[in-house]
Short mmCIF file of C-alpha atoms in Angstrom, two decimals:
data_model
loop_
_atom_site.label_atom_id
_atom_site.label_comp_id
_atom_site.label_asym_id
_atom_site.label_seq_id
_atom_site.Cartn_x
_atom_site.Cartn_y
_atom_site.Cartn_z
CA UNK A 102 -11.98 4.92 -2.96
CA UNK A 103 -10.66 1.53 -3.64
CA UNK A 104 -12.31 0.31 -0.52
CA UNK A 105 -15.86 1.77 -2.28
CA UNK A 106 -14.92 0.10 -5.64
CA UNK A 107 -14.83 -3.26 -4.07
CA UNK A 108 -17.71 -2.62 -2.00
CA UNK A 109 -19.99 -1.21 -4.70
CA UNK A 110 -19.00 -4.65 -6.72
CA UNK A 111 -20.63 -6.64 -3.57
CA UNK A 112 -23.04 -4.75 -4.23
CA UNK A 113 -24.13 -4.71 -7.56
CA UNK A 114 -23.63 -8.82 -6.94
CA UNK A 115 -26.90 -8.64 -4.19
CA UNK A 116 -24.78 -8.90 -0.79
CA UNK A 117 -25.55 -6.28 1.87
CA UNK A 118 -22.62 -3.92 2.70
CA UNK A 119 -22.61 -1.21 5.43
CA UNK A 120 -20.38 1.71 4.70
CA UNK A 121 -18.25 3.27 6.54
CA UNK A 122 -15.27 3.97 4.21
CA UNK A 123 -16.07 7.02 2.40
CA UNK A 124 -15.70 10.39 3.93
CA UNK A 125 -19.50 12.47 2.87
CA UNK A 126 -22.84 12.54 5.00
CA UNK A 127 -25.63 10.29 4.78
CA UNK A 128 -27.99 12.76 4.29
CA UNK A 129 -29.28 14.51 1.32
CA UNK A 130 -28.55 18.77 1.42
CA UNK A 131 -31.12 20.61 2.99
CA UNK A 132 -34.75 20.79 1.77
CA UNK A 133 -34.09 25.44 1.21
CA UNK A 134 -31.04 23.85 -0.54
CA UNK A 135 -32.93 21.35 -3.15
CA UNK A 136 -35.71 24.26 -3.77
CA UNK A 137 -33.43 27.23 -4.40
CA UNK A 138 -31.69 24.59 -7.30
CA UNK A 139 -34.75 23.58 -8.68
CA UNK A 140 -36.03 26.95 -8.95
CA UNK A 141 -32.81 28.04 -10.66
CA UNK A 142 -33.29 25.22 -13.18
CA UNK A 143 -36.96 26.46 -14.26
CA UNK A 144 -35.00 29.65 -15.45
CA UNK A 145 -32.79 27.58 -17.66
CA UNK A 146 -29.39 29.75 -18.75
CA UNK A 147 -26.76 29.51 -16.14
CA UNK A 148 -23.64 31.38 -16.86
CA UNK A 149 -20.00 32.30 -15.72
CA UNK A 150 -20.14 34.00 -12.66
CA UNK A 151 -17.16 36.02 -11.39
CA UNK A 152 -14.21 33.92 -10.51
CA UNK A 153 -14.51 34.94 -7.21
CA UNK A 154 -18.04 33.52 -6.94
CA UNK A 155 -21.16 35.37 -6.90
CA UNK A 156 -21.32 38.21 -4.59
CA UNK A 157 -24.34 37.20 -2.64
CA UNK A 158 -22.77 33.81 -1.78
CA UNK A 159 -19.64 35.66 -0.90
CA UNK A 160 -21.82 38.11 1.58
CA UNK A 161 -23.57 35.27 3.00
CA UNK A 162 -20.46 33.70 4.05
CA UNK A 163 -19.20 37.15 5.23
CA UNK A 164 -22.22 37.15 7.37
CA UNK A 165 -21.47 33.57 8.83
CA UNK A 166 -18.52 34.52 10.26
CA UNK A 167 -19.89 37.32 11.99
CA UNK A 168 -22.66 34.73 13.44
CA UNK A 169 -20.67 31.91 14.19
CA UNK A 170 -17.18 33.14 15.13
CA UNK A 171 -18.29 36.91 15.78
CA UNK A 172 -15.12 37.51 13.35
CA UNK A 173 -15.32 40.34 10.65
CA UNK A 174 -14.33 39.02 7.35
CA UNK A 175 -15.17 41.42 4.27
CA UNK A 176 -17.07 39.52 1.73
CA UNK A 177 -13.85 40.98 -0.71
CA UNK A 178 -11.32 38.35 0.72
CA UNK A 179 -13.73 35.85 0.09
CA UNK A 180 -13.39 33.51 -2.60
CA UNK A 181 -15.91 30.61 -3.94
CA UNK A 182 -14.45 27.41 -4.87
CA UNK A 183 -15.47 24.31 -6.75
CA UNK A 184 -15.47 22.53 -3.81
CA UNK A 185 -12.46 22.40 -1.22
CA UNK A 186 -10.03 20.66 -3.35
CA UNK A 187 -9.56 23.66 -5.71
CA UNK A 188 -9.11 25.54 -3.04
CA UNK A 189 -6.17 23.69 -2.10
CA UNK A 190 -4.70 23.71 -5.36
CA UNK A 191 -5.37 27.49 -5.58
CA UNK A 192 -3.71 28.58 -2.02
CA UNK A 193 -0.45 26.12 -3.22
CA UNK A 194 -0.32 27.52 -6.59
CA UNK A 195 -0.77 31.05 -5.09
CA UNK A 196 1.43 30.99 -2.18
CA UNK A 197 4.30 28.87 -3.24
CA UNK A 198 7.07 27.82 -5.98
CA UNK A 199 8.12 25.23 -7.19
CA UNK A 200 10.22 23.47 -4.66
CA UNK A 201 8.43 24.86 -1.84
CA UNK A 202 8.36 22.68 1.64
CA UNK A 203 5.46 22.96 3.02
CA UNK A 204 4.21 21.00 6.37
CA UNK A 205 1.70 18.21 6.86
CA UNK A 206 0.73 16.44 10.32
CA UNK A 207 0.77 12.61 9.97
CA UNK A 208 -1.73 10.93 10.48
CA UNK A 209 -3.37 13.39 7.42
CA UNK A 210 -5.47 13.40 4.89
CA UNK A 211 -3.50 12.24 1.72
CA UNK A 212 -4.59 14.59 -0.98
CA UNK A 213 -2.57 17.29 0.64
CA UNK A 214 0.26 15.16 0.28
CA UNK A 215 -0.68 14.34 -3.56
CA UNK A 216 -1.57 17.82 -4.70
CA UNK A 217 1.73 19.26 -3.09
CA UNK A 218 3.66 16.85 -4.84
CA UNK A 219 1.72 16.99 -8.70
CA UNK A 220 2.70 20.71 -8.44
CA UNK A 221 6.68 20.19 -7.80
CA UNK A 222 6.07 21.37 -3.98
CA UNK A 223 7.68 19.33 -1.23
CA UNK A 224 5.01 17.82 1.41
CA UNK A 225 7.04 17.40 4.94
CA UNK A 226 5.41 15.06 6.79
CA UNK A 227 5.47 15.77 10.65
CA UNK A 228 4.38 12.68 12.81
CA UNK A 229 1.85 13.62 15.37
CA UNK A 230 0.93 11.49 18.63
CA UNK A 231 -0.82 11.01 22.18
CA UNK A 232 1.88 13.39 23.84
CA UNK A 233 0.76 16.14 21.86
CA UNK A 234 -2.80 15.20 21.46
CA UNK A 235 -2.40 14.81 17.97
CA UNK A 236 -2.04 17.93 16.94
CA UNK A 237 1.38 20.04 15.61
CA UNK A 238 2.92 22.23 17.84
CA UNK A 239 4.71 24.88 17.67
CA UNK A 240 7.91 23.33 18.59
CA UNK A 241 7.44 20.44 16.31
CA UNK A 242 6.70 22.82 13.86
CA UNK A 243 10.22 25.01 14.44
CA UNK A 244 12.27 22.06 14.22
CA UNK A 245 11.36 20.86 11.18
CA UNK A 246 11.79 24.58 10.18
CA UNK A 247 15.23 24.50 11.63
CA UNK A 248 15.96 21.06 9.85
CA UNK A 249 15.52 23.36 6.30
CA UNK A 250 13.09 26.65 5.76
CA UNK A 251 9.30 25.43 5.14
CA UNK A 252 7.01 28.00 2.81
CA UNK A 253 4.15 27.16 4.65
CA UNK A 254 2.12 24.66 7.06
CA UNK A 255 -1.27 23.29 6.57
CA UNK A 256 -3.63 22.02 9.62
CA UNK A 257 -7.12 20.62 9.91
CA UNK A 258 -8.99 20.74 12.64
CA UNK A 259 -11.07 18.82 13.41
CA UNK A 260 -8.75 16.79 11.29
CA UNK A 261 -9.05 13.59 8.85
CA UNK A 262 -8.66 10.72 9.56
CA UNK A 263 -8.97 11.16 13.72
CA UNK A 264 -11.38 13.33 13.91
CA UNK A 265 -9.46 15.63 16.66
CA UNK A 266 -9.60 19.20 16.90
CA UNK A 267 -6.91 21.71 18.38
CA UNK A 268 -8.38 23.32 21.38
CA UNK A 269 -8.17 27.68 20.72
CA UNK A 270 -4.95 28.25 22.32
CA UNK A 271 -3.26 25.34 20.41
CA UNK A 272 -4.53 26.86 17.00
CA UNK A 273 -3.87 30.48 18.11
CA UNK A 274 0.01 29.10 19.51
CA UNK A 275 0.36 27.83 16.19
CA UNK A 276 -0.96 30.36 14.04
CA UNK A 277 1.05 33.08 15.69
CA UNK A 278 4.28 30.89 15.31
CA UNK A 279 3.62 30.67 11.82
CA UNK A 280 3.53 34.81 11.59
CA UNK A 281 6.90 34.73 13.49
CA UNK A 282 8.26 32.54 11.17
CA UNK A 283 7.43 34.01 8.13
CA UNK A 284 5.69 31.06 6.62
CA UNK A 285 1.89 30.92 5.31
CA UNK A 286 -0.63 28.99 7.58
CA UNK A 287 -3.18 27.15 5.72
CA UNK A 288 -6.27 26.45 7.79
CA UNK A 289 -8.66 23.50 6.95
CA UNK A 290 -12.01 24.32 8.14
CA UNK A 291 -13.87 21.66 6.38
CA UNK A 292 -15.51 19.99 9.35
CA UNK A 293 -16.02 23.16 11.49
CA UNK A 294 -19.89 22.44 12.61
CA UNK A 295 -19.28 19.19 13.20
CA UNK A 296 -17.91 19.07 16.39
CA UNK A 297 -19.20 17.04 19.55
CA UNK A 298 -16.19 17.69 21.93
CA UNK A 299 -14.27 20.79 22.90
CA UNK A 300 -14.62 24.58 21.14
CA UNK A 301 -14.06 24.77 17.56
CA UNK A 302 -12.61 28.61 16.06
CA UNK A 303 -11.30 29.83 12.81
CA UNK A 304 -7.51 30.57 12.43
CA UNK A 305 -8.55 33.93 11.67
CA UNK A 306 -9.19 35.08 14.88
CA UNK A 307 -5.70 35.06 15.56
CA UNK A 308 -4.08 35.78 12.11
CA UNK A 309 -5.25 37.87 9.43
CA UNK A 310 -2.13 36.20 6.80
CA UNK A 311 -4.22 32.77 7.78
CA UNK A 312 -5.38 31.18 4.52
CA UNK A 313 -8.89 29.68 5.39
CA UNK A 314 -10.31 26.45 3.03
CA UNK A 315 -13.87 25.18 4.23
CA UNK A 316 -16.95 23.74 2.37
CA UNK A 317 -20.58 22.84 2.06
CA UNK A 318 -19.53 19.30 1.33
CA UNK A 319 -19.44 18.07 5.20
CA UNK A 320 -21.77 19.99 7.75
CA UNK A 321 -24.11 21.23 4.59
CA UNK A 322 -24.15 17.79 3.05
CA UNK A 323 -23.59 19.17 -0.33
CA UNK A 324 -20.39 16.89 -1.77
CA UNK A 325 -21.66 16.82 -4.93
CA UNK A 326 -22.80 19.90 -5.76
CA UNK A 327 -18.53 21.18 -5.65
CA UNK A 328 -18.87 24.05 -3.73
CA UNK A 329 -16.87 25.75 -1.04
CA UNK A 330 -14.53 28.84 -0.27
CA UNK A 331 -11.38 30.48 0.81
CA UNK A 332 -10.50 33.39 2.84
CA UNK A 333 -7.74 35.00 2.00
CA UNK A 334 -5.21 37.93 2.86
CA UNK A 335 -5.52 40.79 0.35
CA UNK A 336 -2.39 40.01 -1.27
CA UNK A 337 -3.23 36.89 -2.24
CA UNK A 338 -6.70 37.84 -3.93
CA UNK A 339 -5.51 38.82 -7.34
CA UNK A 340 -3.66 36.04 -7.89
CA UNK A 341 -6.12 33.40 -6.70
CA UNK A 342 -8.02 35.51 -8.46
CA UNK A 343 -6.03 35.23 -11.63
CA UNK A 344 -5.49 31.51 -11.67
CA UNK A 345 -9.29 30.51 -10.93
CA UNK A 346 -10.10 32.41 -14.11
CA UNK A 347 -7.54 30.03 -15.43
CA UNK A 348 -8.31 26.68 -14.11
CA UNK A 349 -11.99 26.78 -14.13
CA UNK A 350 -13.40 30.00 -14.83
CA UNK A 351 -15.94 30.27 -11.79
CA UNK A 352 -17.68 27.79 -9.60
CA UNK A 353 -20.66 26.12 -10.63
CA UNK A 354 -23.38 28.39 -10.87
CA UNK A 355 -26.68 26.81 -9.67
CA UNK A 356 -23.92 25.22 -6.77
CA UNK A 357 -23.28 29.09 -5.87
CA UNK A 358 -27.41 30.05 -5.87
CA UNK A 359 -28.54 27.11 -3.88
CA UNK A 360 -25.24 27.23 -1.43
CA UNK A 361 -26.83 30.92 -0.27
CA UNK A 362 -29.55 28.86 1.59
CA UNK A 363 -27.76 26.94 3.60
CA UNK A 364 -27.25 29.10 6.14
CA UNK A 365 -30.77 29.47 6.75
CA UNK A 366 -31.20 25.54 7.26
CA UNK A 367 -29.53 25.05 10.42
CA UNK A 368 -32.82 23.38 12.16
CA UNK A 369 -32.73 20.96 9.59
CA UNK A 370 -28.64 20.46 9.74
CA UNK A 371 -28.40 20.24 13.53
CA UNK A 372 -31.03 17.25 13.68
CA UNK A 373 -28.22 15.38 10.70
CA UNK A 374 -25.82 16.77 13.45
CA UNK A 375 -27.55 14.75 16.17
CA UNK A 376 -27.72 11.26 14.25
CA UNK A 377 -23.69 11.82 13.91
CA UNK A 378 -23.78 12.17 17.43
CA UNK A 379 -25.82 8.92 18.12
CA UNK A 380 -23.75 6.96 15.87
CA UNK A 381 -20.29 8.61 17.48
CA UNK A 382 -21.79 7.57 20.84
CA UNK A 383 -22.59 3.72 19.55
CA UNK A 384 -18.54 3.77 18.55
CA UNK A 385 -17.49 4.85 20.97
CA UNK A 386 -19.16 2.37 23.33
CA UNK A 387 -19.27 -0.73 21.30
CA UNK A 388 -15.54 -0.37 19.48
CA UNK A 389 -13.85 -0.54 22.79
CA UNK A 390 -15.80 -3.57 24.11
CA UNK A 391 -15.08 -5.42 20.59
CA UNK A 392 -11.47 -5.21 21.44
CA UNK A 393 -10.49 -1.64 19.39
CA UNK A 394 -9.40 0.00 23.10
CA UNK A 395 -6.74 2.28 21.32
CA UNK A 396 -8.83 5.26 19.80
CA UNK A 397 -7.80 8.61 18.94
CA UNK A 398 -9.77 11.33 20.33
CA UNK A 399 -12.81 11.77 18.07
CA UNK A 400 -13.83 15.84 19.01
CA UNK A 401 -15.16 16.14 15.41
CA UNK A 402 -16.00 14.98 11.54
CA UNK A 403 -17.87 12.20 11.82
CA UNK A 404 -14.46 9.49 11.94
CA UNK A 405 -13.07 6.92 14.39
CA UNK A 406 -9.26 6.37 13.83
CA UNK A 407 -8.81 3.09 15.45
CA UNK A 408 -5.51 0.75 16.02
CA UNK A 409 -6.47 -2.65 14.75
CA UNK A 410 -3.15 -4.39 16.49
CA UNK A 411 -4.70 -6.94 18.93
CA UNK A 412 -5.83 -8.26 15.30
CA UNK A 413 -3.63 -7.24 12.60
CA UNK A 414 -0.80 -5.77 11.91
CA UNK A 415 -1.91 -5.01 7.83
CA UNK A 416 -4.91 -2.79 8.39
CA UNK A 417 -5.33 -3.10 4.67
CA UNK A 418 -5.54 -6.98 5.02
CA UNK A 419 -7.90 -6.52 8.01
CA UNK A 420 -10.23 -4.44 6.02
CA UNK A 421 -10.23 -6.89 2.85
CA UNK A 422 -11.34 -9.17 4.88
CA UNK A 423 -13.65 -7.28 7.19
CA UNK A 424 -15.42 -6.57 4.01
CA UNK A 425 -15.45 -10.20 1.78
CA UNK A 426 -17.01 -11.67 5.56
CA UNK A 427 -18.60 -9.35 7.07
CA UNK A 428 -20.00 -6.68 4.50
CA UNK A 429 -19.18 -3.70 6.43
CA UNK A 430 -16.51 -1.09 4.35
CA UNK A 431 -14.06 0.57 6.69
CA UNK A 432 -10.75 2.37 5.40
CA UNK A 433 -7.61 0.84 5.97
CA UNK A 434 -4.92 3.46 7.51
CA UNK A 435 -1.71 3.51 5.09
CA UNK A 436 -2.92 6.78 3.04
CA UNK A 437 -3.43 8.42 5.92
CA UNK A 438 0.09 7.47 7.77
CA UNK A 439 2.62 5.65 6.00
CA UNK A 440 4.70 4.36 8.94
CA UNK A 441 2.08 3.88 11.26
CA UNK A 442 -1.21 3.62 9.31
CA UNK A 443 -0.86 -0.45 8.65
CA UNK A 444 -2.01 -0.81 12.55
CA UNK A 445 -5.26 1.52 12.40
CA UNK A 446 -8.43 1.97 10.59
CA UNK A 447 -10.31 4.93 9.53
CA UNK A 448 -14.28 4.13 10.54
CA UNK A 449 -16.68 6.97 8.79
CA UNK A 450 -20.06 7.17 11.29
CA UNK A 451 -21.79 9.29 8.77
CA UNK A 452 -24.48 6.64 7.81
CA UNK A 453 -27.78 5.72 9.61
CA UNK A 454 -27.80 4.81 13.42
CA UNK A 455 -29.20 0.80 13.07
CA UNK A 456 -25.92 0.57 10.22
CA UNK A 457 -23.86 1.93 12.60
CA UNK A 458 -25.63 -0.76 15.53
CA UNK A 459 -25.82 -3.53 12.86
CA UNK A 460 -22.14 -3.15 12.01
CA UNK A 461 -20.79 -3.22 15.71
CA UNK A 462 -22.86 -6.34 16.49
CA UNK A 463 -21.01 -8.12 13.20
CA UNK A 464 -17.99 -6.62 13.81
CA UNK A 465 -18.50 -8.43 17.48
CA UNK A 466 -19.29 -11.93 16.28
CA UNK A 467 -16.47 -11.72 13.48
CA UNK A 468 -13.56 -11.02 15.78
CA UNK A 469 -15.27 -13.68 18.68
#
């Protein structure tokens, strides 16, 4: 965000800048999306809904799963968020006390680490690498279990920054340790659509105790309408229950009505989809030839985690600079990883494809 502070301010002073910093898609949410809203508005009283959401968004995302995942999820354990961040703060506040250790992968997306640690929970940070493909295993996750009990573990996949994904039998593995430990596994299924490499599946296939967090911010393009959802085991209803009623009373409402269509844009989704794709391939090409030949495997999201060390070895320096002479807005690694992130940068390909061209090409002549 400070990255899109400083880049907004070139802005606003008339220099171009191409962004790839912030994490949200290019495109606008789909056309059923905009009408549904705007029909809403022309009734003009929008209310509380139940805390749980509205049950015809909670039936339509019941009905996902049974299209996309062939998985049976009643729309009961489904609960409507404002947006995945309350969703995290719900399944911590839910599922743990104060004091709680829970586990993080490293690289990782650093509002886990922030929420966990604003509500007096312990975030254990578990370094992941090439030898295990990025991803927590098992046996990483057991030792640090060993080391001192955790309360719980939470994964993304396809994850942020990298953009990897566990294959199935990695996230089933891991799941099913989770139930022989005793600990809750929290599942973050926020890029699940996007995914250009490999099989994507929900946790819940395996596990039934899985906590699942996803969104319409990513693959719907909706960021800023602040919707998403949770599935959740039935003992954990009531009192996610109980504490959205608290914190926020219910999800937006004309977010919930226009969400339900969604589902039914997927012509107009998979064509944003394909643009991703173009743009991945263009990184994936050009990055390499620029000199960035040490990149994490990018199965997913719409992100290039890149090692910037045959030019820097302060990513956050790099990207200062990248930005004040070059104009493109990339995010520097040190949020993400905090004893490895100074040597890599986070690259978001979720703009337009001649950005995504015009940045390589001055990205080329800047490092020359």
């Amino acid at each position: 965000m400070d990255v899109m502070a400083a880049a907004n301010a070139r802005e606003a002073d008339g220099r171009r800048v191409i962004h790839m910093e912030v994490g949200q898609p290019g495109a606008p949410a789909p056309r059923a999306v905009l009408d549904e809203a705007q029909s809403a508005l022309g009734h003009g009283r929008f209310g509380y809904t139940e805390a749980k959401g509205m049950p015809i968004l909670r039936e339509a995302i019941s009905a996902h799963y049974g299209r996309a995942y062939g998985v049976d999820v009643p729309a009961e354990r489904i609960v409507a968020t404002t947006g995945s961040s309350a969703g995290f703060n719900l399944a911590f506040l839910a599922a743990f006390d104060a004091g709680d250790r829970v586990a993080l992968t490293t690289p990782g997306y650093p509002a886990y680490r922030n929420i966990l640690s604003a509500l007096g929970l312990e975030a254990v940070e578990i370094e992941v690498g090439p030898e295990t493909r990025w991803a927590l295993t098992p046996e990483l996750l057991e030792a640090a279990h060993r080391e001192k009990p955790l309360k719980g573990v939470l994964v993304a996949s396809p994850a942020n920054p990298t953009g990897t994904m566990m294959t199935p039998d990695a996230l089933k593995a891991l799941a099913q340790a989770c139930e022989y430990l005793g600990i809750w596994f929290i599942s973050d299924e926020i890029y699940h659509g996007l995914v250009f490499a490999g099989e994507q599946e929900t946790a819940l296939r395996y596990s039934d105790k899985a906590i699942i967090i996803n969104s319409f911010s990513k693959y719907y393009c909706m960021t800023g309408w602040r919707i998403g959802w949770m599935i959740l085991p039935e003992m954990l209803l009531r009192p996610v229950e109980r504490l959205a009623q608290s914190l926020y009373i219910s999800a937006p409402y004309v977010s919930q009505i226009a969400a339900v269509k969604a589902f039914s844009a997927t012509n107009e989704l998979e064509a944003v989809k394909q643009g991703y794709a173009e743009n991945r391939a263009t990184l994936l090409e050009k990055l390499p030839r620029i000199g960035f030949d040490e990149l994490l495997p990018v199965d997913g999201a719409f992100y290039v985690y890149a090692s910037v060390r045959r030019f820097s070895n302060d990513s956050h320096d790099f990207a200062t600079r990248m930005l004040q002479e070059t104009g493109i807005a990339a995010t520097p690694g040190a949020d993400f990883d905090h004893n490895r992130g100074h040597r890599y940068m986070r690259f978001s390909f979720a703009g337009n494809h001649q950005d995504m061209v015009d940045a390589m090409d001055l990205l080329s002549d800047w490092l020359k």
